[in-house]
Short mmCIF file of C-alpha atoms in Angstrom, two decimals:
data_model
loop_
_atom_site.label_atom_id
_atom_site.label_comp_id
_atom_site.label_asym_id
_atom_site.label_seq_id
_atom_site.Cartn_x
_atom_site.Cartn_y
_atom_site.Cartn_z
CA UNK A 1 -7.64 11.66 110.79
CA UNK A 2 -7.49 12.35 114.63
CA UNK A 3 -4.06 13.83 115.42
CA UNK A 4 -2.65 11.13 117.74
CA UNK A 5 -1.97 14.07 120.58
CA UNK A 6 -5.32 14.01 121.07
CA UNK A 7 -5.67 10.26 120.94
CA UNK A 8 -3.15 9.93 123.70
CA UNK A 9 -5.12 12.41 125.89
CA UNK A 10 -8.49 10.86 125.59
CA UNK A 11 -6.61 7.17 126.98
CA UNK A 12 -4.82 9.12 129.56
CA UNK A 13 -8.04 10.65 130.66
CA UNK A 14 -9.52 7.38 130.46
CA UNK A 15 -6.59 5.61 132.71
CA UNK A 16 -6.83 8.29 135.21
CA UNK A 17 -9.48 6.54 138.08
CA UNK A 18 -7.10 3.11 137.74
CA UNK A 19 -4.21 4.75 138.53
CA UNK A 20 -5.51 7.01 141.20
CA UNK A 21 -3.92 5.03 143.94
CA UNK A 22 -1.21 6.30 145.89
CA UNK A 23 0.64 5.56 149.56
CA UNK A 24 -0.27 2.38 151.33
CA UNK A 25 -3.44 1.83 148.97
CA UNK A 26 -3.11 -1.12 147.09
CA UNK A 27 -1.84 -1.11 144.12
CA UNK A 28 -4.30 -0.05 141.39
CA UNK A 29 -4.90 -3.21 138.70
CA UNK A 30 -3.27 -3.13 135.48
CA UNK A 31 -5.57 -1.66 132.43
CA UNK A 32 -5.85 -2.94 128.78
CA UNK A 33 -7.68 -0.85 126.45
CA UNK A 34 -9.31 -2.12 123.63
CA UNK A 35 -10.45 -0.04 120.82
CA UNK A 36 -12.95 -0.86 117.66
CA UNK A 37 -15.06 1.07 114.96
CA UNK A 38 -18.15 -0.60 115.82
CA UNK A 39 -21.31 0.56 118.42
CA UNK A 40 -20.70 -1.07 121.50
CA UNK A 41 -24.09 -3.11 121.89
CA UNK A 42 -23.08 -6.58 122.50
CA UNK A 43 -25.77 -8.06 120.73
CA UNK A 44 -25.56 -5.95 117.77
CA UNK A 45 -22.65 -6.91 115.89
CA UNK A 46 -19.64 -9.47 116.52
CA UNK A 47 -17.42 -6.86 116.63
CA UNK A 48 -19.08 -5.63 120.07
CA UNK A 49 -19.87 -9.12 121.41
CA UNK A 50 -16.19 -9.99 121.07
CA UNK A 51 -15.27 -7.31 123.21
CA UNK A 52 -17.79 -7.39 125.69
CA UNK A 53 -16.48 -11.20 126.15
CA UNK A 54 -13.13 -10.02 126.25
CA UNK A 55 -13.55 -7.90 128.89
CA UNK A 56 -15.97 -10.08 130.83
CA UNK A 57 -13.16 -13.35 130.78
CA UNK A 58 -10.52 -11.10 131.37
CA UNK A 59 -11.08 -9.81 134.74
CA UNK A 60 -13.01 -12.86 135.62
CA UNK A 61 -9.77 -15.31 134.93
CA UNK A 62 -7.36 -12.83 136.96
CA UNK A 63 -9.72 -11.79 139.33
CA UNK A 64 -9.94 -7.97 138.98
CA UNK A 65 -5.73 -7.61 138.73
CA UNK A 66 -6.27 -6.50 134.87
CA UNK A 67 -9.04 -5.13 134.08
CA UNK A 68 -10.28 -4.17 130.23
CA UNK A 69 -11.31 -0.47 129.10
CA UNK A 70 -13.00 -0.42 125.58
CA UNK A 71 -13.33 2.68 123.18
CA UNK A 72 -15.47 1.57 120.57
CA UNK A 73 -17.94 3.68 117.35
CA UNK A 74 -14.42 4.84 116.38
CA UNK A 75 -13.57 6.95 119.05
CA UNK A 76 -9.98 6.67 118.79
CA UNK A 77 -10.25 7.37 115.11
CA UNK A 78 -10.98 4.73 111.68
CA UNK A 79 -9.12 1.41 111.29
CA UNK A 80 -5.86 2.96 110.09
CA UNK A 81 -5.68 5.10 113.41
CA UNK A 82 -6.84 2.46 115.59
CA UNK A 83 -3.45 -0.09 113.88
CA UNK A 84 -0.81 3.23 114.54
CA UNK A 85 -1.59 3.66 118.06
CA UNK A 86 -1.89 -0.12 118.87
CA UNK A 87 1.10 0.01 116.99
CA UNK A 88 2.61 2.93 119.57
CA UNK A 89 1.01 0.82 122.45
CA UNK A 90 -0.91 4.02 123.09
CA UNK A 91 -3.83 1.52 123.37
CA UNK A 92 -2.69 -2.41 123.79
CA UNK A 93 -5.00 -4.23 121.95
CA UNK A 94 -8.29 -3.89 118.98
CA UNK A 95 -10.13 -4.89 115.93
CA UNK A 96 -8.80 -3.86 112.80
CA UNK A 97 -9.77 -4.57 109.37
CA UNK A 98 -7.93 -5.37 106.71
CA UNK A 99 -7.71 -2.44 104.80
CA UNK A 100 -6.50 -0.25 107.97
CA UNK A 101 -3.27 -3.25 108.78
CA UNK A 102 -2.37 -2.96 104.85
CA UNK A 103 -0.49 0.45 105.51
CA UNK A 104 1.94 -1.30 108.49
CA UNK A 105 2.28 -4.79 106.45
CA UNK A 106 1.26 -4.42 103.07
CA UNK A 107 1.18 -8.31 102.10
CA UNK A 108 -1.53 -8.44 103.64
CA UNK A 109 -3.05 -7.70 100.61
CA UNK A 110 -3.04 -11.04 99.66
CA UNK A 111 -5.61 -11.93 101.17
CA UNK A 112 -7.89 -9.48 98.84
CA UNK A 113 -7.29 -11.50 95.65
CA UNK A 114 -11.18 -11.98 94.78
CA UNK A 115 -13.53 -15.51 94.50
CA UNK A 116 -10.56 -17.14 95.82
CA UNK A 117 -12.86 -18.71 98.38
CA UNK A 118 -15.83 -21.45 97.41
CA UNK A 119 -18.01 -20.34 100.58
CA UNK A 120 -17.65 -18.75 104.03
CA UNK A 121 -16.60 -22.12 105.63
CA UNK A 122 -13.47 -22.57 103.63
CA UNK A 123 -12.56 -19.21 104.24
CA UNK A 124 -12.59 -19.27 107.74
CA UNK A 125 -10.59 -22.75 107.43
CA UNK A 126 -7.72 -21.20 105.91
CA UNK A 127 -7.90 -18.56 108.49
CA UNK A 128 -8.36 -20.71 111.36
CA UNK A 129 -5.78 -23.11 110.07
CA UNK A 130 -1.64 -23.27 109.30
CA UNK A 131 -1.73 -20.49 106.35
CA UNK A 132 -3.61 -17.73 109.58
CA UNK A 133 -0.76 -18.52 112.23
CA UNK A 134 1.52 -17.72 109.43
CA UNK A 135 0.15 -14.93 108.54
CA UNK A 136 0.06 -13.92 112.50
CA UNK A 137 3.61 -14.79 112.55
CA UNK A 138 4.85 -12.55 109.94
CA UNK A 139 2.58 -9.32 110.66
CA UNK A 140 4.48 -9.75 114.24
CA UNK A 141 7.28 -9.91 113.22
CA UNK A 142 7.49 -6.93 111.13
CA UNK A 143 4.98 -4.92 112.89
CA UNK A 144 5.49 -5.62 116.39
CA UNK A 145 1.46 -6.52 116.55
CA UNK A 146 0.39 -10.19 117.59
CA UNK A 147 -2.75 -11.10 115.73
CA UNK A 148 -4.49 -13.16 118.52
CA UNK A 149 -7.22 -14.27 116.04
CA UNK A 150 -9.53 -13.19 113.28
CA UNK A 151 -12.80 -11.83 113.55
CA UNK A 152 -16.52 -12.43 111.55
CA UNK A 153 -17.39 -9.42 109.65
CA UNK A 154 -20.69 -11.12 108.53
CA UNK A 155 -20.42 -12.85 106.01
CA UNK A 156 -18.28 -12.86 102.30
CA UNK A 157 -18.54 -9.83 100.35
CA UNK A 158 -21.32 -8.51 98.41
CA UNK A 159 -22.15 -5.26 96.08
CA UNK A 160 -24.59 -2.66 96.77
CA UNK A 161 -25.65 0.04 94.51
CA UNK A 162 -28.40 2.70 93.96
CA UNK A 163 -28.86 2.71 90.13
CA UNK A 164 -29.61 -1.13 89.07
CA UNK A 165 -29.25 -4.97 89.28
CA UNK A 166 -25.95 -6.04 88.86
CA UNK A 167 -26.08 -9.88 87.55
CA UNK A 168 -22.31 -9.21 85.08
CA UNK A 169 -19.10 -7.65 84.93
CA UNK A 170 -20.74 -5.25 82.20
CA UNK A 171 -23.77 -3.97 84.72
CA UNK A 172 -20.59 -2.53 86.45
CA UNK A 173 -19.86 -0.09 83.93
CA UNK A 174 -19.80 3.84 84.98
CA UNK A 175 -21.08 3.24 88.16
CA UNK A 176 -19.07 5.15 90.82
CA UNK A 177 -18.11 2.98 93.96
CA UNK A 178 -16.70 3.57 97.18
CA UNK A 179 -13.13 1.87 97.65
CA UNK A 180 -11.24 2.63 100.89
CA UNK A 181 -8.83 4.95 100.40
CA UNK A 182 -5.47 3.90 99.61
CA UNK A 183 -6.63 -0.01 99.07
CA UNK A 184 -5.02 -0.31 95.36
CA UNK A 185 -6.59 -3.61 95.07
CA UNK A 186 -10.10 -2.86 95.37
CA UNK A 187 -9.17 -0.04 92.81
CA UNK A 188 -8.16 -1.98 90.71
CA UNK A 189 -11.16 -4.06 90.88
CA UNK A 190 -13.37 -1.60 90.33
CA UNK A 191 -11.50 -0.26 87.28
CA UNK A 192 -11.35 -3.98 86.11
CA UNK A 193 -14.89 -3.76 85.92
CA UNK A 194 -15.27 -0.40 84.12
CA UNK A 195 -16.46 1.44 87.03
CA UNK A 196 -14.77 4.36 88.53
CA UNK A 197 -13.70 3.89 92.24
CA UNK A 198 -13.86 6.68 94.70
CA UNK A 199 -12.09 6.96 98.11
CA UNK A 200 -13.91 7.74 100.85
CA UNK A 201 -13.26 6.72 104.47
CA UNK A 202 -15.86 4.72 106.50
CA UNK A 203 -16.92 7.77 108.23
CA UNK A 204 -17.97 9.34 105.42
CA UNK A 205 -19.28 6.05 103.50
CA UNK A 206 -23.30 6.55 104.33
CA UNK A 207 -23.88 10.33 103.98
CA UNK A 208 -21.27 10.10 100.67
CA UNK A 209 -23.41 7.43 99.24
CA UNK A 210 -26.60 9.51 100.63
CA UNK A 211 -25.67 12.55 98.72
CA UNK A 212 -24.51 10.63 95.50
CA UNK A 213 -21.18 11.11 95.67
CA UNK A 214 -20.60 7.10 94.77
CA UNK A 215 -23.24 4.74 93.38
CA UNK A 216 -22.15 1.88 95.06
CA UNK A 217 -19.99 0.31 97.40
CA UNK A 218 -19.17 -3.75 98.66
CA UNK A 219 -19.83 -5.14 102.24
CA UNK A 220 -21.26 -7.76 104.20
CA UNK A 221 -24.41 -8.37 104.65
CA UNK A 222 -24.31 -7.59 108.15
CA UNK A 223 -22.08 -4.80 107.51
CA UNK A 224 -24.55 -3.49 105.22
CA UNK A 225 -27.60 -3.51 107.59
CA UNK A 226 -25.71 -2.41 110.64
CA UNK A 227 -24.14 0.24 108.51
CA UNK A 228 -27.58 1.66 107.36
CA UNK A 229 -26.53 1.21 103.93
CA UNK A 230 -30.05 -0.28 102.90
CA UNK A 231 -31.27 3.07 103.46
CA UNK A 232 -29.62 4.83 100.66
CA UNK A 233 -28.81 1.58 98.16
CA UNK A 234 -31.74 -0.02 96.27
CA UNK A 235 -29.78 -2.62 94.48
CA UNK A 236 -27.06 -5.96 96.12
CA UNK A 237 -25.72 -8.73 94.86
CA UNK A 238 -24.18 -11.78 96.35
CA UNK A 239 -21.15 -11.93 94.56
CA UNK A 240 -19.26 -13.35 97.59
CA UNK A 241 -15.69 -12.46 96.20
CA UNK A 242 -13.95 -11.52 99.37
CA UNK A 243 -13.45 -12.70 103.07
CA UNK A 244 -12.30 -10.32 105.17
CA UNK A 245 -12.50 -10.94 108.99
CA UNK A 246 -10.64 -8.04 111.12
CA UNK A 247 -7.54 -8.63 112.38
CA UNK A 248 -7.67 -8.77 116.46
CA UNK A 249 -3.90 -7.03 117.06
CA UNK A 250 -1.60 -6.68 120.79
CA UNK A 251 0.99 -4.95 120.73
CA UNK A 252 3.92 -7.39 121.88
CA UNK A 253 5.69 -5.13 124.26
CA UNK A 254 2.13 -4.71 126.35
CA UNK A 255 1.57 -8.51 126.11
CA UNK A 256 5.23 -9.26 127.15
CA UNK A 257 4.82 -6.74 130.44
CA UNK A 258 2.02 -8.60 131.68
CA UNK A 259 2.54 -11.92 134.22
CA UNK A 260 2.62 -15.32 132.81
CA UNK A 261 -0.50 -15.65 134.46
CA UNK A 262 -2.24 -12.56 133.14
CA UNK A 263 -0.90 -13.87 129.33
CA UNK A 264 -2.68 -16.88 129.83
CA UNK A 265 -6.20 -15.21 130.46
CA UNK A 266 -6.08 -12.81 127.87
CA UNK A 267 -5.10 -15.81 125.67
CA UNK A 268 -7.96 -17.70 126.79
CA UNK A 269 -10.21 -14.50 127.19
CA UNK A 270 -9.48 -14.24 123.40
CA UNK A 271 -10.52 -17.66 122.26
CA UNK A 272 -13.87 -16.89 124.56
CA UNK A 273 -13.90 -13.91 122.77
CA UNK A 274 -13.99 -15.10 118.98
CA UNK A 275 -15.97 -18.02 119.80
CA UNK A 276 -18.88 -15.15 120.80
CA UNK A 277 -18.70 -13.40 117.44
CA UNK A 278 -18.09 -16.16 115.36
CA UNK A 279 -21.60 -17.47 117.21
CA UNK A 280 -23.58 -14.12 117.21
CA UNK A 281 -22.73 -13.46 113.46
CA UNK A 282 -23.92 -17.01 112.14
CA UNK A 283 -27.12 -16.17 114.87
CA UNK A 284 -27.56 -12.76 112.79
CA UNK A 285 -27.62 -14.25 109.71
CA UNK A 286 -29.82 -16.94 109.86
CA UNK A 287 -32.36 -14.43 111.66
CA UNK A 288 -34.70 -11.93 110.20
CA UNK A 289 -31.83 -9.09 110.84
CA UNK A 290 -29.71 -11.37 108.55
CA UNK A 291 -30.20 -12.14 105.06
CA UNK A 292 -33.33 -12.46 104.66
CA UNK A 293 -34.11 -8.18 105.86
CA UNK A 294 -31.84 -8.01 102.88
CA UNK A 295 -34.29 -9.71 100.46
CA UNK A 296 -37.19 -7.27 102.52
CA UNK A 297 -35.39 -3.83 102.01
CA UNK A 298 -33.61 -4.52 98.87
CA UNK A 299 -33.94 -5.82 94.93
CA UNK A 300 -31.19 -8.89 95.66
CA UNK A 301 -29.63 -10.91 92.99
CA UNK A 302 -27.81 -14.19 93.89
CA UNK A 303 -25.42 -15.03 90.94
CA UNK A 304 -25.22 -18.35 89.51
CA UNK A 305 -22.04 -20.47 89.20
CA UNK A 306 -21.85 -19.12 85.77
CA UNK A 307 -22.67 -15.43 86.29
CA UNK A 308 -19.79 -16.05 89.45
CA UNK A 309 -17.01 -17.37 87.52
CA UNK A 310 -17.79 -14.53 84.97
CA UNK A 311 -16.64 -11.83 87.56
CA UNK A 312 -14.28 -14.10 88.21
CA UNK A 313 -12.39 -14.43 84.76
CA UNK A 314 -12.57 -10.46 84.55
CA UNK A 315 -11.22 -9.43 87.77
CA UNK A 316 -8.88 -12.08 89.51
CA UNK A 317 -6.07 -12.24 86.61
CA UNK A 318 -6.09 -8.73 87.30
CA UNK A 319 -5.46 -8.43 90.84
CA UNK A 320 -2.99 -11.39 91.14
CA UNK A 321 -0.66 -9.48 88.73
CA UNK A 322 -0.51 -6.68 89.95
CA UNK A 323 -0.24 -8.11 94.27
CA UNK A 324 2.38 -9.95 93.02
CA UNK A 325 3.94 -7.00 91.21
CA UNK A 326 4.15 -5.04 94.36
CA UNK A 327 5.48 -7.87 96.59
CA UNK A 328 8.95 -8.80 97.50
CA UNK A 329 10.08 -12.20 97.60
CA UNK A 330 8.65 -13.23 101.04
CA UNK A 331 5.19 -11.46 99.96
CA UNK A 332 5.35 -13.66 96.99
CA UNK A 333 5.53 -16.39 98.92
CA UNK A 334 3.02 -15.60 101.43
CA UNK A 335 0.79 -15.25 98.12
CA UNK A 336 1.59 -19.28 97.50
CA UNK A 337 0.35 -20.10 100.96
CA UNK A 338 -2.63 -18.21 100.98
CA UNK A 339 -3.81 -19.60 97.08
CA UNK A 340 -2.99 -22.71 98.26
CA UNK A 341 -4.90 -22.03 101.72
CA UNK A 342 -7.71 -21.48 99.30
CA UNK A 343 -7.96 -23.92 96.80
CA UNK A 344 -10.71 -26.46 97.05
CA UNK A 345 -9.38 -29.88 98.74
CA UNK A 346 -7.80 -32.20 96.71
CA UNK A 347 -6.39 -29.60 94.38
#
């Protein structure tokens, strides 16, 4: 974990050119800063097309009066790191995933209640629709942190693994998979399963799974490939059990400071923004970096309805109890709205 001393010096050496103006010099233009895990090449990964985008529409709508820094590949530290100091409004605004917002709103973990979903499209539905703005709502209002939208990660979940085919819950047993640390839900998964989860942070995933330190470990297909992860797994399959876009967070106090005006663009900057990622990850994955380098650099198995609801019948029982255990009343109910989110229509 980067001690956030140092975090605050890296922004402030960052800031230093904007606010370099002094005397009758005009005043220098506000500065957001943006920060992400991923490599900023825009036509890489979602993550870095989004905030390219951002910072393109931003200082196009208010003509060079705000202007956008980013500090992406993690510089600012993992996901948790990245949620604290958006948090502290060292930095105003980033992607997080899901697993690094738990820790400052743990409902959130109701989200993570496995082969919920019936395909991507429904999940982004009930993220896009009434149950996301509620969610939005209440991380704001107990964190501070607007969520001004959610991200594409690449797809729905999968499992990779370097020892063999998984196709049922019992291929799972005694493997060793990668969990992120502190995520109790995808530890309990994995037990559920009768494998043995392992902590390890995203920064140490690869060279962890490299050296054999964990078997396994779950992703999107995108994430996967991008991640290098083909390189040291042999084995994925589909299982599609989770969806689990990144949370794009402002801190309220930062958005509040800014003009009516200057709101307005970075709302509109942000709809830009998501509409670019949503668009490059469904461009990804129907292209030969999508699924389909997948089925070249790996054994994949696609489960069958039957093999899915297998999983299913093993793990989700298990993961609704105990969410719910941990939950206070509003959680609870935040639980209702995102099942019912879920569930196919006319249900």
């Amino acid at each position: 974990m980067r001690p956030l001393s140092a975090i605050v010096a890296l922004v402030l050496l960052a800031a230093l050119p904007a606010r370099a103006g002094e005397g009758d010099k005009p005043a220098p233009p506000r500065e957001i800063f943006l920060a992400h895990t991923q490599a900023q090449k825009s036509s890489a990964n979602p993550t870095a097309a989004m905030a390219a985008e951002f910072k393109r529409q931003v200082e196009r709508l208010t003509e060079g009066r705000v202007k956008v820094g980013i500090f992406p590949a993690g510089q600012l530290g993992g996901n948790r790191e990245i949620a604290r100091v958006i948090a502290d409004n060292v930095v105003q605004t980033g992607f997080v995933t899901i697993g690094g917002v738990v820790p400052a709103y743990p409902p959130l973990a109701v989200t993570q209640i496995p082969f919920v979903f019936s395909s991507q499209e429904a999940a982004q539905a009930a993220f896009d629709g009434p149950f996301g703005r509620l969610l939005g709502e209440e991380i704001e209002r107990r964190t501070g942190m607007m969520v001004l939208g959610y991200g594409d990660s690449g797809g729905m979940t999968a499992l990779t693994n370097a020892r063999r085919p998984i196709h049922r819950p019992e291929d799972m047993r005694g493997l060793k998979f990668r969990v992120i640390p502190g995520f109790k839900s995808q530890e309990t998964m994995i037990r559920s399963l009768g494998a043995v989860p392992v902590p390890i942070s995203s920064r140490e995933e690869l060279p962890a799974l490299s050296a054999g330190v964990a078997d396994g470990q779950m992703n999107t297909p995108l994430a996967i490939l991008a991640g290098r992860f083909d390189e040291v797994q042999k084995y994925v399959t589909l299982t599609e059990h989770l969806y689990a876009p990144p949370l794009w967070l402002f801190n309220r106090k930062a958005f509040d400071a800014l003009a009516p005006d200057e709101q307005q663009a970075v709302r509109q900057a942000a709809d830009a923004a998501l509409a670019a990622g949503r668009k490059l990850a469904a461009e990804i994955e129907g292209s030969e970096r999508g699924i389909s380098a997948l089925y070249r650099r790996m054994t994949v198995t696609r489960l069958s309805a039957e093999e899915r609801d297998a999983f299913r019948r093993v793990v989700q029982p298990v993961i609704i109890a105990e969410v719910q255990a941990d939950l206070d009343e509003e959680g609870r109910a935040l639980m209702g709205e995102f099942l019912k989110a879920a569930a196919p229509a006319g249900k």
